PDB file of C-alpha atoms in Angstrom:
ATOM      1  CA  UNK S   1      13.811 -76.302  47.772  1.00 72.00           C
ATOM      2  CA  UNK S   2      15.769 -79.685  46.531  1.00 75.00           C
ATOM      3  CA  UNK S   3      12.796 -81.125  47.049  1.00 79.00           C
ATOM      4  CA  UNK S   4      10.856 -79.239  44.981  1.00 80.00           C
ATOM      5  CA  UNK S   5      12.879 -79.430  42.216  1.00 82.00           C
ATOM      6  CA  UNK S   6      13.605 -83.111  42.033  1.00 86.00           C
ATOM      7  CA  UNK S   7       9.183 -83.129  41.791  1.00 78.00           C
ATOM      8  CA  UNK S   8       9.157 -80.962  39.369  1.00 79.00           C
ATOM      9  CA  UNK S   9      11.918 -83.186  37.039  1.00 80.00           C
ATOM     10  CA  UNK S  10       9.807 -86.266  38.063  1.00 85.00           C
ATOM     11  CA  UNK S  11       6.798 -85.123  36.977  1.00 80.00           C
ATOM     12  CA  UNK S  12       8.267 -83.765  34.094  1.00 80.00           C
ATOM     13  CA  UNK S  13       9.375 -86.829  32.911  1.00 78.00           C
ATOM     14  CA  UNK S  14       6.194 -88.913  33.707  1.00 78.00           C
ATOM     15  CA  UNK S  15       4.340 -86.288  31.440  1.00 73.00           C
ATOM     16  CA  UNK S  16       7.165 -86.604  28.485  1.00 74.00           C
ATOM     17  CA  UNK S  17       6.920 -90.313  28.752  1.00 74.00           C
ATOM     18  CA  UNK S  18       2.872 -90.657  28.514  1.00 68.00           C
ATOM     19  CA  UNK S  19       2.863 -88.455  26.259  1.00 62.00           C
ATOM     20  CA  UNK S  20       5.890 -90.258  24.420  1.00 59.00           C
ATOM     21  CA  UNK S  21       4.459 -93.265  24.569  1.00 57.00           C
ATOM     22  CA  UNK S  22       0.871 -92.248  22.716  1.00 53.00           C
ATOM     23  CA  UNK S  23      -0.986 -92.153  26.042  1.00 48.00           C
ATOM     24  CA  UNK S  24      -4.705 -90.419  25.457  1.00 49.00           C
ATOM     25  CA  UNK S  25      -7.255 -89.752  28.060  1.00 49.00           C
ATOM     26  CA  UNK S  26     -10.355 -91.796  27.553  1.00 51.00           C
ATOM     27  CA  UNK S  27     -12.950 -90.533  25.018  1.00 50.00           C
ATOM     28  CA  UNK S  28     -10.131 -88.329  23.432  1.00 57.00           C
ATOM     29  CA  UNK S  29     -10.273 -89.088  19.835  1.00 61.00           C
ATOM     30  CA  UNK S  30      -8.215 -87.534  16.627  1.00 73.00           C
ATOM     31  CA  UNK S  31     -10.942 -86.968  14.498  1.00 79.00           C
ATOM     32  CA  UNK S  32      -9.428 -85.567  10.837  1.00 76.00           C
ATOM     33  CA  UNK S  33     -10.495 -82.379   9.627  1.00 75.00           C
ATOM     34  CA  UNK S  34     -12.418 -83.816   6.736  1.00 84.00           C
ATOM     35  CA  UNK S  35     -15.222 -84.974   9.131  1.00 84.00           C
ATOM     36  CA  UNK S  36     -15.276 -81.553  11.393  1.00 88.00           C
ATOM     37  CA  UNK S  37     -18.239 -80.833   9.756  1.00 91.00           C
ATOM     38  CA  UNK S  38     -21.072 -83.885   9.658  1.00 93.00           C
ATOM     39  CA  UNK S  39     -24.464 -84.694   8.875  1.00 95.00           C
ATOM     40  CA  UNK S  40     -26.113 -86.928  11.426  1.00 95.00           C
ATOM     41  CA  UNK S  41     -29.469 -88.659  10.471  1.00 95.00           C
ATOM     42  CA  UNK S  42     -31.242 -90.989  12.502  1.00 94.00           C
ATOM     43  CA  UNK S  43     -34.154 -93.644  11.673  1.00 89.00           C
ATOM     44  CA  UNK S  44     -35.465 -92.188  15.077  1.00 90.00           C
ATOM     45  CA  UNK S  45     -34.307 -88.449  16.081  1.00 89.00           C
ATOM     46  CA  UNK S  46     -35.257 -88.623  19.038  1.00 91.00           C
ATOM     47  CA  UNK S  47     -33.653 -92.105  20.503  1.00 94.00           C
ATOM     48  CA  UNK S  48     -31.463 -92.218  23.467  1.00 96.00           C
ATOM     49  CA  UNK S  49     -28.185 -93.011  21.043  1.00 96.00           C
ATOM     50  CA  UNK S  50     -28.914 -90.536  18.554  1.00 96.00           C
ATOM     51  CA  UNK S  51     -28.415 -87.771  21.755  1.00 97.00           C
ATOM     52  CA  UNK S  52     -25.302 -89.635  22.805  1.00 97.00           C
ATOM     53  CA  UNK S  53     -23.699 -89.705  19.772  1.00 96.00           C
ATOM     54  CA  UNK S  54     -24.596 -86.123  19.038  1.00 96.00           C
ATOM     55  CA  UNK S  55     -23.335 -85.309  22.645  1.00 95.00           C
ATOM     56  CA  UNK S  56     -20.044 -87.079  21.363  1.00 95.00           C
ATOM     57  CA  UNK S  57     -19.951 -85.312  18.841  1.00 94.00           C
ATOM     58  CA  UNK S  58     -19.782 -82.166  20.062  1.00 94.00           C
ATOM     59  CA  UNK S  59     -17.543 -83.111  22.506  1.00 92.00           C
ATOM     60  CA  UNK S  60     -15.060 -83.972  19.405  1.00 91.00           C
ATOM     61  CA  UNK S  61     -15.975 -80.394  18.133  1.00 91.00           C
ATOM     62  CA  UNK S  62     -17.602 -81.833  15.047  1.00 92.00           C
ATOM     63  CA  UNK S  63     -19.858 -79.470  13.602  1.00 92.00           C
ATOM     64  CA  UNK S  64     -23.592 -81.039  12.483  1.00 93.00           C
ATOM     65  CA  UNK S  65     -24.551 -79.533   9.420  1.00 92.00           C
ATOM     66  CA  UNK S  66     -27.344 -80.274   6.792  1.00 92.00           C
ATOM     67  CA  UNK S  67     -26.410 -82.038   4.283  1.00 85.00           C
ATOM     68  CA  UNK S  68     -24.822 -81.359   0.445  1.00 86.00           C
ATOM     69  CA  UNK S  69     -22.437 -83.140  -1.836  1.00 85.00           C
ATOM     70  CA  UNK S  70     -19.441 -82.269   0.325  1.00 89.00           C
ATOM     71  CA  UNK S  71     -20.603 -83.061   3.179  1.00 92.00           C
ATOM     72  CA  UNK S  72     -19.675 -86.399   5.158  1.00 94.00           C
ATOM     73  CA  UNK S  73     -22.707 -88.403   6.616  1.00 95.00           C
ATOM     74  CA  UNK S  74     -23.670 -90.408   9.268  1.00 95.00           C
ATOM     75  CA  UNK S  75     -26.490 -92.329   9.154  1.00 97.00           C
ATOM     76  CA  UNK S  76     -27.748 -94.329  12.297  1.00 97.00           C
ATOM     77  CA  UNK S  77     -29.995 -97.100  10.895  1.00 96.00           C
ATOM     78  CA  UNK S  78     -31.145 -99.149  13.607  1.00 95.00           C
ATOM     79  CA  UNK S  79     -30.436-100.353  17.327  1.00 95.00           C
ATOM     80  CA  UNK S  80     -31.670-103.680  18.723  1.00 96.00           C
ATOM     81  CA  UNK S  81     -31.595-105.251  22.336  1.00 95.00           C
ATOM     82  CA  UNK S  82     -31.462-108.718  22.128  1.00 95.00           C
ATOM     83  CA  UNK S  83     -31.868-111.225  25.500  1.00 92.00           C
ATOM     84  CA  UNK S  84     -30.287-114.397  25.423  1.00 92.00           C
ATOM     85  CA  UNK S  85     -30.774-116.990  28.581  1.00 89.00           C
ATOM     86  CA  UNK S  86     -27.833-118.544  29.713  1.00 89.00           C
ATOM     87  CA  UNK S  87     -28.327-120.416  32.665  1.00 89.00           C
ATOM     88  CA  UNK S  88     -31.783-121.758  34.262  1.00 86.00           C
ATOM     89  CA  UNK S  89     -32.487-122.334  38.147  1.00 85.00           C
ATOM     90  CA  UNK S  90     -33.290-125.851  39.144  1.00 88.00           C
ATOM     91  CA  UNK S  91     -36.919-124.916  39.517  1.00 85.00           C
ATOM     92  CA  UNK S  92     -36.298-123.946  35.347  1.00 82.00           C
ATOM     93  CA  UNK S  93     -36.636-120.358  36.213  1.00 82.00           C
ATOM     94  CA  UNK S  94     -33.891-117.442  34.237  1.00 83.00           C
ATOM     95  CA  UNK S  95     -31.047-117.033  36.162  1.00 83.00           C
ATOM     96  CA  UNK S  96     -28.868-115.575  34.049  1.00 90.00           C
ATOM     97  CA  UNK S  97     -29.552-113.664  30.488  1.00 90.00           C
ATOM     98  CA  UNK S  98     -26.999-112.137  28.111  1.00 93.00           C
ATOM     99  CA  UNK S  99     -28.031-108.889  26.993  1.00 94.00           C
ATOM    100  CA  UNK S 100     -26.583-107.787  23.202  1.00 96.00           C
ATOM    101  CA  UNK S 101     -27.091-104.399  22.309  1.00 97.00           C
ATOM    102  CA  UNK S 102     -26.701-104.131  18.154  1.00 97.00           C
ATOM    103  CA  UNK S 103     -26.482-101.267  16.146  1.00 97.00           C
ATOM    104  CA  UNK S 104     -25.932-100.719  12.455  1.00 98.00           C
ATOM    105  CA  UNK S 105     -24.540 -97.672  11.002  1.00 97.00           C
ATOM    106  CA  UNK S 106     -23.088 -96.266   7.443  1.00 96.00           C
ATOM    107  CA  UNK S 107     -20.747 -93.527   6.980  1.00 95.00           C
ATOM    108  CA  UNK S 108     -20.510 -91.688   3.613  1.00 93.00           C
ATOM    109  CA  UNK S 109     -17.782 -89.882   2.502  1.00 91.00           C
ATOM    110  CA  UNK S 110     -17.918 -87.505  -0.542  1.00 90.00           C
ATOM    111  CA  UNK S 111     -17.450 -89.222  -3.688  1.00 88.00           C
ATOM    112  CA  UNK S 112     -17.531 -92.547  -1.819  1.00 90.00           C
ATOM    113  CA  UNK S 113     -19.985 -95.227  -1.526  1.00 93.00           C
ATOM    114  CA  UNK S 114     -21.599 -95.632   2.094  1.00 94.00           C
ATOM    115  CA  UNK S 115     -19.409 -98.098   4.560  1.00 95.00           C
ATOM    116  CA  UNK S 116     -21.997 -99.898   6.671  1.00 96.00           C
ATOM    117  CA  UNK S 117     -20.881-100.788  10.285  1.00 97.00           C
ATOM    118  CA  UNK S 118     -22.165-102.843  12.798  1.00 97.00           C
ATOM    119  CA  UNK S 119     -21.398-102.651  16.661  1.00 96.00           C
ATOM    120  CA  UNK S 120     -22.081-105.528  19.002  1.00 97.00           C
ATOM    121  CA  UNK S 121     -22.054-104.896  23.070  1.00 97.00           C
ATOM    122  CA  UNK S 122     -23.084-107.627  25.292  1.00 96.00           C
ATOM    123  CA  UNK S 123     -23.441-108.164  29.048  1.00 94.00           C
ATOM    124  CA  UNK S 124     -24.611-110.593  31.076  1.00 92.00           C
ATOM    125  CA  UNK S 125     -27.289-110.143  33.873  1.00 86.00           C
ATOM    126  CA  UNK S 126     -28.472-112.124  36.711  1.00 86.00           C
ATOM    127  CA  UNK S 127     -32.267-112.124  36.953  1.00 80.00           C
ATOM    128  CA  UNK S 128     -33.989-112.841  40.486  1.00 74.00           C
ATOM    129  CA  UNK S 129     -37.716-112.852  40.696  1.00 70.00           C
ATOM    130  CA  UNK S 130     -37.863-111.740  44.487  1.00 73.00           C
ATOM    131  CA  UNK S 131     -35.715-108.588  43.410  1.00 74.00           C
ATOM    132  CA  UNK S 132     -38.083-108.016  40.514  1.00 68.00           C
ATOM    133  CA  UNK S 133     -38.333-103.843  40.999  1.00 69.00           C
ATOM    134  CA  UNK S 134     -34.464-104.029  41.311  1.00 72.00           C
ATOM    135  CA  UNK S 135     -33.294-106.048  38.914  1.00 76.00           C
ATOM    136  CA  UNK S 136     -35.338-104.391  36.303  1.00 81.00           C
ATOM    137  CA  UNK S 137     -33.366-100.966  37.476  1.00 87.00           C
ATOM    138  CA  UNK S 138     -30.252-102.640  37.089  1.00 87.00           C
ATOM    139  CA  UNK S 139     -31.178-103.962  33.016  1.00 87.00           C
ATOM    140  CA  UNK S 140     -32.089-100.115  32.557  1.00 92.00           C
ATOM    141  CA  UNK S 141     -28.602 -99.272  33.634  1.00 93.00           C
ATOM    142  CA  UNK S 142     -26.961-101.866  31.754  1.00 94.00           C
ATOM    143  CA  UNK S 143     -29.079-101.204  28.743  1.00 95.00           C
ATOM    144  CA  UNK S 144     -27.582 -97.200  29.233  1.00 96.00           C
ATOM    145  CA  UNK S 145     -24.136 -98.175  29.696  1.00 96.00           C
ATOM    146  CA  UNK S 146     -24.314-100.424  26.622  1.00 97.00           C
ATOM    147  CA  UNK S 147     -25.659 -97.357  24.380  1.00 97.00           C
ATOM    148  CA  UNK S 148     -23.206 -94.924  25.858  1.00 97.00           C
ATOM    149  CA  UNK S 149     -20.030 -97.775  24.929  1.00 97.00           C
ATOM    150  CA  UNK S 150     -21.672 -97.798  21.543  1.00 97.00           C
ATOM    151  CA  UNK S 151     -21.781 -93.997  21.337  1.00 96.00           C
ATOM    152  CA  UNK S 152     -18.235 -93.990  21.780  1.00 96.00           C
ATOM    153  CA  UNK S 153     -17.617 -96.716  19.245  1.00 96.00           C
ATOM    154  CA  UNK S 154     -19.447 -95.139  16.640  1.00 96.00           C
ATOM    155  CA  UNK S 155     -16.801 -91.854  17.532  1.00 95.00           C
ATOM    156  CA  UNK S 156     -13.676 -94.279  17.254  1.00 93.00           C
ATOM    157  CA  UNK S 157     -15.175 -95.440  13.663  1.00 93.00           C
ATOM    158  CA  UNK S 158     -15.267 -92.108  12.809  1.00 92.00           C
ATOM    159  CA  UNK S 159     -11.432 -91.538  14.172  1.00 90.00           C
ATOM    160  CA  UNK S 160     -10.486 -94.360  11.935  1.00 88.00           C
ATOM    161  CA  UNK S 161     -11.740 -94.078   8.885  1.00 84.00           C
ATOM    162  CA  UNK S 162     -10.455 -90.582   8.760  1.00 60.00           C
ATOM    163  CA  UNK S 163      -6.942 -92.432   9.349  1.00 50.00           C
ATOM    164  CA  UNK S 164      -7.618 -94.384   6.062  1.00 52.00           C
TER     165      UNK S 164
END
């Protein structure tokens, strides 16, 4: 019974101090009530980050709307992936590339002019020509990972400016 009780206060106090402290689970963003309702455009609807940021989105229970006067926007303008060697083998084949994943963005308030944003995620990858079938799998999954990171960046720029 002691026992219980003395876990109990423990845990009670490791939840008052994370929470004290400004602790957030990952992905958990205060987005401000002027942007819980959004209009998302894309250059390309259909493009792997356009769903992820829509799926963050909703996750941050912001409401997409179309859009009016009063309506906040977000406009997606373009993504890029860019590959950069970095190191050669002796025989002067890749071995190494940098990947940078780039995407530009503007937000619009109303009654504000657009702020334009630009995100920048790189990675670097080791490229084997025996391996080619699996080394191509991996760059997919890089190439993923580095649109899902942007996803969530675009969602913290939303956090912030709200903050402003």
């Amino acid at each position: 019974m002691l026992a219980k009780k003395i876990c109990l206060a423990i845990m009670t106090l490791v939840l008052l101090t994370s929470a004290g402290c400004g602790f957030k689970l990952q992905r958990s963003y205060s987005i401000p009530a002027e942007l819980a309702e959004l209009h998302l455009t894309s250059s390309d609807e259909y493009s792997e980050l356009t769903r992820l940021v829509r799926d963050r989105l909703r996750i941050n229970r912001i409401s997409l709307v179309d859009a009016t006067q009063e309506t906040p926007t977000l406009r997606l303008i373009n993504d890029s992936l860019e590959r950069a060697t970095l190191s050669l083998y002796p025989t002067g084949n890749v071995a190494e590339y940098e990947l940078i994943y780039l995407v530009h963005y503007s937000v619009t308030l109303p009654g504000q002019d657009p702020q334009d944003f630009d995100t920048e995620i790189r990675r670097d990858y080791q490229d084997d020509p025996r391996t080619a079938l699996a080394k191509s799998r991996e760059m997919e999954l890089l190439v993923k990972e580095m649109r899902v990171q942007a996803a969530d960046y675009i969602i913290q720029t939303l956090a912030s400016i709200g903050a402003e």
